PDB file of C-alpha atoms in Angstrom:
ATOM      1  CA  UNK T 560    -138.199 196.421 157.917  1.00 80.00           C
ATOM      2  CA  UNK T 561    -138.968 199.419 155.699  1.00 94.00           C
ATOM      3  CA  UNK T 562    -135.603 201.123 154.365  1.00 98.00           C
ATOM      4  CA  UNK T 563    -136.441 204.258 156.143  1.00 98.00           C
ATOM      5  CA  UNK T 564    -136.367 202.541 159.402  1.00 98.00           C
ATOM      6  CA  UNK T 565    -133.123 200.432 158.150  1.00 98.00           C
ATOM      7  CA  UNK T 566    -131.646 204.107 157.160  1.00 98.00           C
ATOM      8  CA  UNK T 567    -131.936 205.024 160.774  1.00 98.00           C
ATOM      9  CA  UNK T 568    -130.948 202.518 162.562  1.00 98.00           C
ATOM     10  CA  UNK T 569    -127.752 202.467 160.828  1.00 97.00           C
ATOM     11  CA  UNK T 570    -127.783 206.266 161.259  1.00 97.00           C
ATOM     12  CA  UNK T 571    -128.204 205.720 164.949  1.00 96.00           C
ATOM     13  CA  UNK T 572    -125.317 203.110 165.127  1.00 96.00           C
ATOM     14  CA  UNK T 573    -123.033 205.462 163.443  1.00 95.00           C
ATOM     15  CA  UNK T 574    -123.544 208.116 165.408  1.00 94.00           C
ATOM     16  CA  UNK T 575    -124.666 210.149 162.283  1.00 96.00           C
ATOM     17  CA  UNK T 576    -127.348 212.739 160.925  1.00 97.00           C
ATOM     18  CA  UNK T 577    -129.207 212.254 158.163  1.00 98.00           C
ATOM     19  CA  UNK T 578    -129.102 214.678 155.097  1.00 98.00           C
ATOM     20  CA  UNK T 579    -132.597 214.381 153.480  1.00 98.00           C
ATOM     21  CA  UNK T 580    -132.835 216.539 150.324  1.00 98.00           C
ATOM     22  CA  UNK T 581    -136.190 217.390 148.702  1.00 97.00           C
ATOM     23  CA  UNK T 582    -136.761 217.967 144.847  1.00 98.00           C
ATOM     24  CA  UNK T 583    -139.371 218.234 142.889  1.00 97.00           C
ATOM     25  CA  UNK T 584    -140.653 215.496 140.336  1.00 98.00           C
ATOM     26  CA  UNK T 585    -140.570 216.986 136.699  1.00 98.00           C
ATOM     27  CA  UNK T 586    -138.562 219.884 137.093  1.00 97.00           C
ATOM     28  CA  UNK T 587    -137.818 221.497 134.818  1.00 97.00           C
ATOM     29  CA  UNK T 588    -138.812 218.384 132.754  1.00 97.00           C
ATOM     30  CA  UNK T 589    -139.887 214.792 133.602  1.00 97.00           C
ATOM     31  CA  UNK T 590    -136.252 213.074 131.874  1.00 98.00           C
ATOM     32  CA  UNK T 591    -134.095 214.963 134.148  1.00 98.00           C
ATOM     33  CA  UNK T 592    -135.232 213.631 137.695  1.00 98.00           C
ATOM     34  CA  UNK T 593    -134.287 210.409 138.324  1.00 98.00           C
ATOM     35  CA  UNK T 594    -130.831 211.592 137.181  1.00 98.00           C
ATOM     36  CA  UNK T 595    -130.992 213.942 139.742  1.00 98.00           C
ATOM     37  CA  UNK T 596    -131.898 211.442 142.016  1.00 98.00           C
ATOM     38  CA  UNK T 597    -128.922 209.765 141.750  1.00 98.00           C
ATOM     39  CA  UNK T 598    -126.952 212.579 141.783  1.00 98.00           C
ATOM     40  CA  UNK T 599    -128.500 213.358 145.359  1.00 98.00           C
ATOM     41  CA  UNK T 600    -127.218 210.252 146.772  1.00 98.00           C
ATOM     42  CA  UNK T 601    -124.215 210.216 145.155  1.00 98.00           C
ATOM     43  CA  UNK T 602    -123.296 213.805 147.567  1.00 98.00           C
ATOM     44  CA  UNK T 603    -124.213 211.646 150.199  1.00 97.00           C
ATOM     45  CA  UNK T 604    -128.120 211.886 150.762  1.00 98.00           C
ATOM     46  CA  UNK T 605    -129.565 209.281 153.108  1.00 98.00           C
ATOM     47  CA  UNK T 606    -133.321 209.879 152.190  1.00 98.00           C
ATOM     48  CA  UNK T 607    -135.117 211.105 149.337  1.00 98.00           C
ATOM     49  CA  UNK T 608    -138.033 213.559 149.132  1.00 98.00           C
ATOM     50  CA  UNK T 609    -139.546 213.314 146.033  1.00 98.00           C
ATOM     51  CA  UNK T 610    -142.214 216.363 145.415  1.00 97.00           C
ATOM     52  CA  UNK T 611    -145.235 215.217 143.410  1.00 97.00           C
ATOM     53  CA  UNK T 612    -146.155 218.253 141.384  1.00 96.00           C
ATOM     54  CA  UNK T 613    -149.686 220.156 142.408  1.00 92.00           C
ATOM     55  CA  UNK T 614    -151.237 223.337 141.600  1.00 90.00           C
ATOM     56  CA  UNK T 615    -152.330 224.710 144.662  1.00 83.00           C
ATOM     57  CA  UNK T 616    -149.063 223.563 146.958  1.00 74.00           C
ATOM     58  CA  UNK T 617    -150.267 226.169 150.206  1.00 74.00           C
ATOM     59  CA  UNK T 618    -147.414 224.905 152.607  1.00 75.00           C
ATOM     60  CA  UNK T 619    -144.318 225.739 149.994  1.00 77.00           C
ATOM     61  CA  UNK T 620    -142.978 229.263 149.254  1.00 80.00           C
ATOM     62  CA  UNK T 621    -142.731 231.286 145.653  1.00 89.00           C
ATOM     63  CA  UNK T 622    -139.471 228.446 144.774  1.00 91.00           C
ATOM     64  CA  UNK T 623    -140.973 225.177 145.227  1.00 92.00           C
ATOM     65  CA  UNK T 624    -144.571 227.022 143.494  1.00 92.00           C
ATOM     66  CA  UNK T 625    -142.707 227.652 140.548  1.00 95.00           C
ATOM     67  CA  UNK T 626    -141.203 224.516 140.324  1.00 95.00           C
ATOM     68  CA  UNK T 627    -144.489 222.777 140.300  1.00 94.00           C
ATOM     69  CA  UNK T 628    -146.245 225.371 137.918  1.00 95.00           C
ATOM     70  CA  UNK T 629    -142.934 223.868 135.384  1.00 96.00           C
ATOM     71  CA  UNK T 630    -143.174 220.222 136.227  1.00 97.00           C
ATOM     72  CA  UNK T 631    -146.766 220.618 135.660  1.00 96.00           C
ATOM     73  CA  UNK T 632    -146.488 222.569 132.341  1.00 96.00           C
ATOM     74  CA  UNK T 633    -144.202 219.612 131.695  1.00 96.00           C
ATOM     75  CA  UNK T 634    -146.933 217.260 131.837  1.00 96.00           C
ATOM     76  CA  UNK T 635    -145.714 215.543 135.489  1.00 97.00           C
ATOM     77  CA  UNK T 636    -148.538 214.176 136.800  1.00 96.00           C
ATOM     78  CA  UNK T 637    -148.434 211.731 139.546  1.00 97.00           C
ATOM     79  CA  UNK T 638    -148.053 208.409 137.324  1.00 97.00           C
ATOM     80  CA  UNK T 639    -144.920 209.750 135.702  1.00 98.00           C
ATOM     81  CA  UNK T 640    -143.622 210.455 139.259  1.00 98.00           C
ATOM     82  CA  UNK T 641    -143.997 206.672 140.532  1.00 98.00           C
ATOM     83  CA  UNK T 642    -142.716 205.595 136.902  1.00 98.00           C
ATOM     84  CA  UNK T 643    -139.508 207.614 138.208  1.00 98.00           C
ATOM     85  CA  UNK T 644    -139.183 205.642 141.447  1.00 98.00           C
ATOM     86  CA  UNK T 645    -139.608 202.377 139.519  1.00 98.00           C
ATOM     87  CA  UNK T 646    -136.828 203.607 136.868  1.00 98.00           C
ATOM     88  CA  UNK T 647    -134.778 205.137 139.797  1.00 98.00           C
ATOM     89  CA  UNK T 648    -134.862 201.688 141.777  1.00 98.00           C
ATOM     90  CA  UNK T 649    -134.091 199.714 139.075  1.00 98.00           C
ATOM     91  CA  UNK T 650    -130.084 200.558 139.482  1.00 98.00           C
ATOM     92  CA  UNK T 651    -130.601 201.849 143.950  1.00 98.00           C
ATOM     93  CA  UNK T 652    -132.365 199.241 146.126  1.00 98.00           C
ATOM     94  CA  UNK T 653    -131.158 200.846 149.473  1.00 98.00           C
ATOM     95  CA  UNK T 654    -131.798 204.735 149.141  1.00 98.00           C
ATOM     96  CA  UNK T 655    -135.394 205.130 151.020  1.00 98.00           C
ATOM     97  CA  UNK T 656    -137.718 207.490 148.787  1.00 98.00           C
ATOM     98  CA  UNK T 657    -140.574 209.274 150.721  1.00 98.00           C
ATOM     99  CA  UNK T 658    -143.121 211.081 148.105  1.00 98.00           C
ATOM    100  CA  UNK T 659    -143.944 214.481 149.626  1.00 96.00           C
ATOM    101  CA  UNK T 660    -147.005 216.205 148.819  1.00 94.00           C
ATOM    102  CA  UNK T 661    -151.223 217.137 148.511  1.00 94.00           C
ATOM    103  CA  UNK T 662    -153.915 214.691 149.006  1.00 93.00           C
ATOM    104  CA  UNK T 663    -155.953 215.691 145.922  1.00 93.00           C
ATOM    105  CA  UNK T 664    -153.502 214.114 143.196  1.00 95.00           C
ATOM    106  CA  UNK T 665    -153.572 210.554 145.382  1.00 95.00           C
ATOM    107  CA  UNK T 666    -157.634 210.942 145.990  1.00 94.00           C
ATOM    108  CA  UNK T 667    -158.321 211.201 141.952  1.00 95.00           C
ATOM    109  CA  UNK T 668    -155.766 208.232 141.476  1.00 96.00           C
ATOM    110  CA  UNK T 669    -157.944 206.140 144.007  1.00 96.00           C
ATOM    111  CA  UNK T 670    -156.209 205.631 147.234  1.00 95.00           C
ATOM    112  CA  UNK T 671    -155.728 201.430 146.612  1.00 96.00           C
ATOM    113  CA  UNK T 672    -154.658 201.651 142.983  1.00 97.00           C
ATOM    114  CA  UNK T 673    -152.115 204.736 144.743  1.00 97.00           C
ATOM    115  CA  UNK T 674    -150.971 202.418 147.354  1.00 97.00           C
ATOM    116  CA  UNK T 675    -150.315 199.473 145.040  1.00 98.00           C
ATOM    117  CA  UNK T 676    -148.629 201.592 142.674  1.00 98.00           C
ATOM    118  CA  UNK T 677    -146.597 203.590 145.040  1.00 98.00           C
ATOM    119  CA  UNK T 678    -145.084 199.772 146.959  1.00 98.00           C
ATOM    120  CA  UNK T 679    -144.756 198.576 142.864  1.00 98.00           C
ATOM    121  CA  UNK T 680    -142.578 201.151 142.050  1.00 98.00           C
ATOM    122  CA  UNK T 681    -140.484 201.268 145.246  1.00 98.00           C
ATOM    123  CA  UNK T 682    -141.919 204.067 147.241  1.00 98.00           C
ATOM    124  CA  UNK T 683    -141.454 203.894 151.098  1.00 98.00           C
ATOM    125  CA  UNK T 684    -143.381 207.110 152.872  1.00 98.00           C
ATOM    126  CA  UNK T 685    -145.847 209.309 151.998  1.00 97.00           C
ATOM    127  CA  UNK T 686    -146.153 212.849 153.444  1.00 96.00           C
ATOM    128  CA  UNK T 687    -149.265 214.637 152.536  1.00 94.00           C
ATOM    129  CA  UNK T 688    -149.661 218.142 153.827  1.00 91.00           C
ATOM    130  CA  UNK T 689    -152.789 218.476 154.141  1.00 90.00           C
ATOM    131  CA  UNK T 690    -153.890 214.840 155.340  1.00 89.00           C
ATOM    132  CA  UNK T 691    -153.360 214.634 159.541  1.00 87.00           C
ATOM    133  CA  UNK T 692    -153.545 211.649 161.043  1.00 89.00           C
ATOM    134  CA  UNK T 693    -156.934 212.929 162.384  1.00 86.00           C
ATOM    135  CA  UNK T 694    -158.638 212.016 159.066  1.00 86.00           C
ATOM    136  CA  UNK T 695    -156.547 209.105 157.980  1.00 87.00           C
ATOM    137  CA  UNK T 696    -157.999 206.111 159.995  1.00 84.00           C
ATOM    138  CA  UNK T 697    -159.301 204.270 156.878  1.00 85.00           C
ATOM    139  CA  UNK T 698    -156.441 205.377 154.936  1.00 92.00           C
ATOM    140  CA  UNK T 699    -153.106 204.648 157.184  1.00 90.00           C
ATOM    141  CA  UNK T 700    -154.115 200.528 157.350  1.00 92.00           C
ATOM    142  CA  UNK T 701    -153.945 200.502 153.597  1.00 95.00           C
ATOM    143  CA  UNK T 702    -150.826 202.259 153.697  1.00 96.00           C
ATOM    144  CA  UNK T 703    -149.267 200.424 156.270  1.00 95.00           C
ATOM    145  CA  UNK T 704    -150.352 197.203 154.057  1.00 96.00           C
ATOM    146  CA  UNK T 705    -148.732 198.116 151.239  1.00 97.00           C
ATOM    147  CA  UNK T 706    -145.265 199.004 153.020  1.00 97.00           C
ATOM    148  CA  UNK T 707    -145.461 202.706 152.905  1.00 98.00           C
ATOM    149  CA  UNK T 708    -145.381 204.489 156.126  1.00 97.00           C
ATOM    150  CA  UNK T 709    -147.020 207.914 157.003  1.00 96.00           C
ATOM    151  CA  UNK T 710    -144.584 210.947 158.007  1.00 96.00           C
ATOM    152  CA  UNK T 711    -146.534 213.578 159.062  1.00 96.00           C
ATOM    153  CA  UNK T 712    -145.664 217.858 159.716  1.00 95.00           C
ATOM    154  CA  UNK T 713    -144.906 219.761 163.630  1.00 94.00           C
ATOM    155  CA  UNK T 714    -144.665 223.179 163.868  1.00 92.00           C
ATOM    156  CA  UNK T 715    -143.479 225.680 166.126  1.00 91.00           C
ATOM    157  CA  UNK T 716    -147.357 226.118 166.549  1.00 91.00           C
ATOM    158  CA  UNK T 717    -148.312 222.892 167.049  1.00 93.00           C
ATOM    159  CA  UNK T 718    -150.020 222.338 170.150  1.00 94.00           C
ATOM    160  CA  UNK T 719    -149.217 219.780 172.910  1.00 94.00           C
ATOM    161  CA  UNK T 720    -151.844 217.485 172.769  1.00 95.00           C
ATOM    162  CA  UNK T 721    -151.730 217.522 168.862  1.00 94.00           C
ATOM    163  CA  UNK T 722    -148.268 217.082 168.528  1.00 95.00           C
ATOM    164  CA  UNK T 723    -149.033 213.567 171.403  1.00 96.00           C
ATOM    165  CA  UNK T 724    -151.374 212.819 168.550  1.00 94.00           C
ATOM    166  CA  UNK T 725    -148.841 213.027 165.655  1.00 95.00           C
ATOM    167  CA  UNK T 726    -146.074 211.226 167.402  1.00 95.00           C
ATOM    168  CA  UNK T 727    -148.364 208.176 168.248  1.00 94.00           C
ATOM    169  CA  UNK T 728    -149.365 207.811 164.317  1.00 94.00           C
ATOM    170  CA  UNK T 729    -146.461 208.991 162.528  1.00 95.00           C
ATOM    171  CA  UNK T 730    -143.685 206.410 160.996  1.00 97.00           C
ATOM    172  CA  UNK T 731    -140.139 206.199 159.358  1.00 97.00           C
ATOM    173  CA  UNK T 732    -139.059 209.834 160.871  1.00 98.00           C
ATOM    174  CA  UNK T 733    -141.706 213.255 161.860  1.00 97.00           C
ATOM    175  CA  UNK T 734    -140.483 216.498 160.100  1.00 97.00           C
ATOM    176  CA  UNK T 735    -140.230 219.647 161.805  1.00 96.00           C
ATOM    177  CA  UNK T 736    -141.261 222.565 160.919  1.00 93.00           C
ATOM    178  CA  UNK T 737    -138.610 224.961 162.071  1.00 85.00           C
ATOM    179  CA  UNK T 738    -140.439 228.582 161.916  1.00 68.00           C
ATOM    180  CA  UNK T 739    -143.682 229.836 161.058  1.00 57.00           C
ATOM    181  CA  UNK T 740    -144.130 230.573 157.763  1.00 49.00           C
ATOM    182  CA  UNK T 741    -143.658 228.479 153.825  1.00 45.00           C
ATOM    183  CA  UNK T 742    -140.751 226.732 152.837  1.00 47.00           C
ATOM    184  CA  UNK T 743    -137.565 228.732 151.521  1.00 44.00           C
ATOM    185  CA  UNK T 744    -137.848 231.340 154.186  1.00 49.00           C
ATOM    186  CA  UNK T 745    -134.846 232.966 155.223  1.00 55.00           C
ATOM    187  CA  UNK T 746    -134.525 232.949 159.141  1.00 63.00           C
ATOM    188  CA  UNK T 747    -133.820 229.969 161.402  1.00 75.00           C
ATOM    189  CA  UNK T 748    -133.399 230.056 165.290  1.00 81.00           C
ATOM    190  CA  UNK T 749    -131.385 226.991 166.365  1.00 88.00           C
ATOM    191  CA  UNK T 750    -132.017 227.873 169.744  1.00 89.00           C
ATOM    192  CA  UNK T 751    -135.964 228.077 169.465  1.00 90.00           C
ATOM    193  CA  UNK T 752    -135.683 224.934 167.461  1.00 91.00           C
ATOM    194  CA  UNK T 753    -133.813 222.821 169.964  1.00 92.00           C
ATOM    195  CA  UNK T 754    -136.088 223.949 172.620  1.00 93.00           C
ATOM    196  CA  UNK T 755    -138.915 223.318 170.565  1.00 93.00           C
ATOM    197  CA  UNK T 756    -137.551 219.461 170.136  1.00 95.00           C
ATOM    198  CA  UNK T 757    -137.092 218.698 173.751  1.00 95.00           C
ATOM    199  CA  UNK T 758    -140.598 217.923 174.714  1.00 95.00           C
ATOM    200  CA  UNK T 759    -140.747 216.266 171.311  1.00 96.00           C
ATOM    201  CA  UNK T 760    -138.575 213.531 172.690  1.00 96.00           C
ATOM    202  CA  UNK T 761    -140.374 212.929 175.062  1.00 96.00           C
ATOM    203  CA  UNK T 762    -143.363 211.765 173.298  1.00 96.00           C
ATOM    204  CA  UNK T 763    -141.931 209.147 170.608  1.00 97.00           C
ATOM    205  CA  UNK T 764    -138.443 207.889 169.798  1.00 97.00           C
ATOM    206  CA  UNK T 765    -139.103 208.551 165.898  1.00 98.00           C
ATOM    207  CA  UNK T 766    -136.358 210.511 164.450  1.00 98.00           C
ATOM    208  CA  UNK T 767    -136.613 214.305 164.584  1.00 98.00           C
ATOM    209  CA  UNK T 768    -135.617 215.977 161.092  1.00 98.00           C
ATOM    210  CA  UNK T 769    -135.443 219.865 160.835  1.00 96.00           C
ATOM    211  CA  UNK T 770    -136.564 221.167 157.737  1.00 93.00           C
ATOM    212  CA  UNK T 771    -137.418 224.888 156.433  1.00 88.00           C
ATOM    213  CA  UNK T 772    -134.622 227.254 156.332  1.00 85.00           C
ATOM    214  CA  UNK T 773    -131.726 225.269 155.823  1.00 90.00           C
ATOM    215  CA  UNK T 774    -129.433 226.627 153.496  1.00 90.00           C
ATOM    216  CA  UNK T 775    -126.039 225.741 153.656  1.00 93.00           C
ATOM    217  CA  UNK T 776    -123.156 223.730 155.703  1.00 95.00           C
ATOM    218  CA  UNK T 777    -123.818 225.992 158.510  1.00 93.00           C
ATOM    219  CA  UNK T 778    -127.133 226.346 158.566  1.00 93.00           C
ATOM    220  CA  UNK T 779    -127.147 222.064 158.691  1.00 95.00           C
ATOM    221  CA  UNK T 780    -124.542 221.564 160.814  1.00 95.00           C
ATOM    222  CA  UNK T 781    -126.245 223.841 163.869  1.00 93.00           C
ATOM    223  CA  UNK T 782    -129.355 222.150 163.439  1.00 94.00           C
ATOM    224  CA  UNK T 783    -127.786 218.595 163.049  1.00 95.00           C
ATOM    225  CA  UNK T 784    -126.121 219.373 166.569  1.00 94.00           C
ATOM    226  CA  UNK T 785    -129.925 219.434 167.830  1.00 95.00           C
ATOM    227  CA  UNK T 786    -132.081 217.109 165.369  1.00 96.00           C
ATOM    228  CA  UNK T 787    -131.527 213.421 163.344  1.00 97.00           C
ATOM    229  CA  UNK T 788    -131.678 214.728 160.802  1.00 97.00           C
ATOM    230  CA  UNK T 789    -132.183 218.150 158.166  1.00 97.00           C
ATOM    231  CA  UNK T 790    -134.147 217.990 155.303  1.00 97.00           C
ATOM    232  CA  UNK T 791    -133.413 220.789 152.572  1.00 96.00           C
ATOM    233  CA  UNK T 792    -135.787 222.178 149.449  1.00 94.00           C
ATOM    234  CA  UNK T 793    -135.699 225.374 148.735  1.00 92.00           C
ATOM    235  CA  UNK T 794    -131.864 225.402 148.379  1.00 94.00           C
ATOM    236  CA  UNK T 795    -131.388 222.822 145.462  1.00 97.00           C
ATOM    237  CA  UNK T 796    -134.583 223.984 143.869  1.00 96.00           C
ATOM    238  CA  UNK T 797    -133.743 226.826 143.240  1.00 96.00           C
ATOM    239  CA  UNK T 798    -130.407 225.650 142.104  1.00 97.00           C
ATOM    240  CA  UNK T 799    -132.496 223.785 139.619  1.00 97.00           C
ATOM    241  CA  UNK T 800    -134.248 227.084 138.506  1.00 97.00           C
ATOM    242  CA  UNK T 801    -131.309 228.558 137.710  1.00 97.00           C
ATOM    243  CA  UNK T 802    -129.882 225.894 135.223  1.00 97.00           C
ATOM    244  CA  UNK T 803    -133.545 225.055 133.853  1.00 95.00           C
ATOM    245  CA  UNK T 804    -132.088 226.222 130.347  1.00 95.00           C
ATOM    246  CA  UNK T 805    -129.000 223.851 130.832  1.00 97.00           C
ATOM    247  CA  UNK T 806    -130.224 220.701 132.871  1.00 96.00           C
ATOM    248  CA  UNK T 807    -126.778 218.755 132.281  1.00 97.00           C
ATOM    249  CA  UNK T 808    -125.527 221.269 134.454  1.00 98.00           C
ATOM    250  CA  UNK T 809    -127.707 220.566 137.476  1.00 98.00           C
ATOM    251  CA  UNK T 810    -126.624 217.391 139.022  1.00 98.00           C
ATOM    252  CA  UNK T 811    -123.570 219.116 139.740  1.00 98.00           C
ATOM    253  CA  UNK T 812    -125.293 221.956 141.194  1.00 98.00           C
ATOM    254  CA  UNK T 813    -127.097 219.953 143.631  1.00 98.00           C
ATOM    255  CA  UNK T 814    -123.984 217.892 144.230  1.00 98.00           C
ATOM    256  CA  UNK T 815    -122.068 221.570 145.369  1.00 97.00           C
ATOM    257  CA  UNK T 816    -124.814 222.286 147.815  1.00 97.00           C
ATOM    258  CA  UNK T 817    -125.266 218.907 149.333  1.00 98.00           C
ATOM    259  CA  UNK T 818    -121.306 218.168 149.317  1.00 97.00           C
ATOM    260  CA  UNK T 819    -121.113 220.864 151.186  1.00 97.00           C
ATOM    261  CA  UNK T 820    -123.416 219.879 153.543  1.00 97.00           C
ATOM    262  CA  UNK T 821    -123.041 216.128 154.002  1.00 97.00           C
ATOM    263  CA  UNK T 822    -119.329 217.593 155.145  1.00 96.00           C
ATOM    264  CA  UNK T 823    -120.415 219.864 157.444  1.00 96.00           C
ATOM    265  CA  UNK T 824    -122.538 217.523 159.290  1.00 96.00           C
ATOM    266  CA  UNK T 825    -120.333 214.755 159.155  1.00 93.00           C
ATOM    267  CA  UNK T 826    -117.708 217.154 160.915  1.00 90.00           C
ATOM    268  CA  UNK T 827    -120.235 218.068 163.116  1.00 80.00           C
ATOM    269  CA  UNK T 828    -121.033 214.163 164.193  1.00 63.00           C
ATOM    270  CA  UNK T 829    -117.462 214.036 164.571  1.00 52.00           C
ATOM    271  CA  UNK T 830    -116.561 212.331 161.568  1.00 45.00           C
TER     272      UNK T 830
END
């Protein structure tokens, strides 16, 4: 079983939500991530979204842009970013790591030498924006055979019949979009959102994780009381940003913001 799946069934027995916190690879400089990594799932993350740097990144806001535009001026391109999976697995065997990002970095790699690369170095999901399961019929087998499983985007504007499309292809856990717009974006309706879910369940029983727009322990906790999960980016990037001068200062950082949250929802579950 693929440790996303194991990660949520164990979720599931506990009664729990997942915290799934999203960095990107690189920033501000390649040394520094796997550390933060670690320092992720030492606040209590239960998944890992590991951004692979790209130049053109359409879906994410002006925080997750400029943390690319530094990874990349970093030199993080996307072999460095599995070489960080392989060094981060080398001391965590359990924490599922999904790499989140654009098809054009995997296409020039070769999508084989990708996918034997990415199950080498310990990778287990790949989220690609811009690749629906529409066009990846030759590409999800290959996936699939090298133990990586294919998470794909809803939206609040994703239609009915698409979103029956998604849920029949999509693996380990389907992230919601929560509002219209790119990530970092300030408003989130809980109330929309739950509603929004509902018909959701009725088409697979993947989990549900709520991303975009969550910001804090409350923001997580309301949308853990509707979804399995929230997934937050914008919120320890830009924690990231602002110690880019002083990186020993940012696993801490990120440790405040998801501390906070891990608590939250764990008081929320009932915990």
């Amino acid at each position: 079983m693929n440790r996303i799946d194991k990660r949520f069934a164990a979720l599931k027995s506990q009664q729990r939500r997942a915290l799934i916190p999203y960095i990107t690879a690189g920033d501000p400089a390649p040394q520094h991530t796997v550390g933060f990594m670690h320092a992720c799932v030492e606040a209590g993350a239960d998944v890992l979204e590991l951004g692979v740097p790209f130049s053109d990144p359409m879906a994410d806001g002006p925080v997750i842009q400029k943390a690319c535009e530094r990874a990349l001026a970093k030199g993080t391109w996307l072999t460095d970013v599995l070489d960080m999976v392989a060094t981060f697995r080398a001391t965590d065997a359990e924490t599922p790591v999904v790499l989140m990002g654009y098809l054009n970095p995997v296409e020039r790699m070769g999508y084989e030498h990708f996918a034997r690369r990415a199950q080498e170095a310990g990778v287990d999901g790949v989220l690609m924006v811009d690749m629906p399961p529409e066009e990846m019929a030759e590409v999800a087998p290959l996936f699939s055979e090298h133990g990586l499983q294919s998470i794909f985007l809803l939206a609040p504007t994703t239609s009915p019949s698409r979103a029956a499309t998604i849920c029949r292809h999509g693996e380990g856990y389907l992230y919601y979009v929560s509002l219209k717009g790119v990530t970092g974006a300030a408003s989130l309706d809980v109330d929309a959102v739950e509603r929004q879910l509902a018909p959701l369940r009725e088409m697979t029983d993947l989990p549900l994780c709520v991303g975009f727009g969550i910001r804090d322990g409350d923001t997580a906790a309301a949308v853990g009381r509707v979804a399995d999960g929230v997934i937050v980016g914008s919120a320890l990037v830009s924690r990231i940003a602002e110690n880019a001068e002083t990186p020993e200062a940012i696993p801490a950082a990120l440790k405040a913001v998801l501390g906070d949250m891990r608590d939250a929802l764990d008081r929320s579950d009932g915990r």
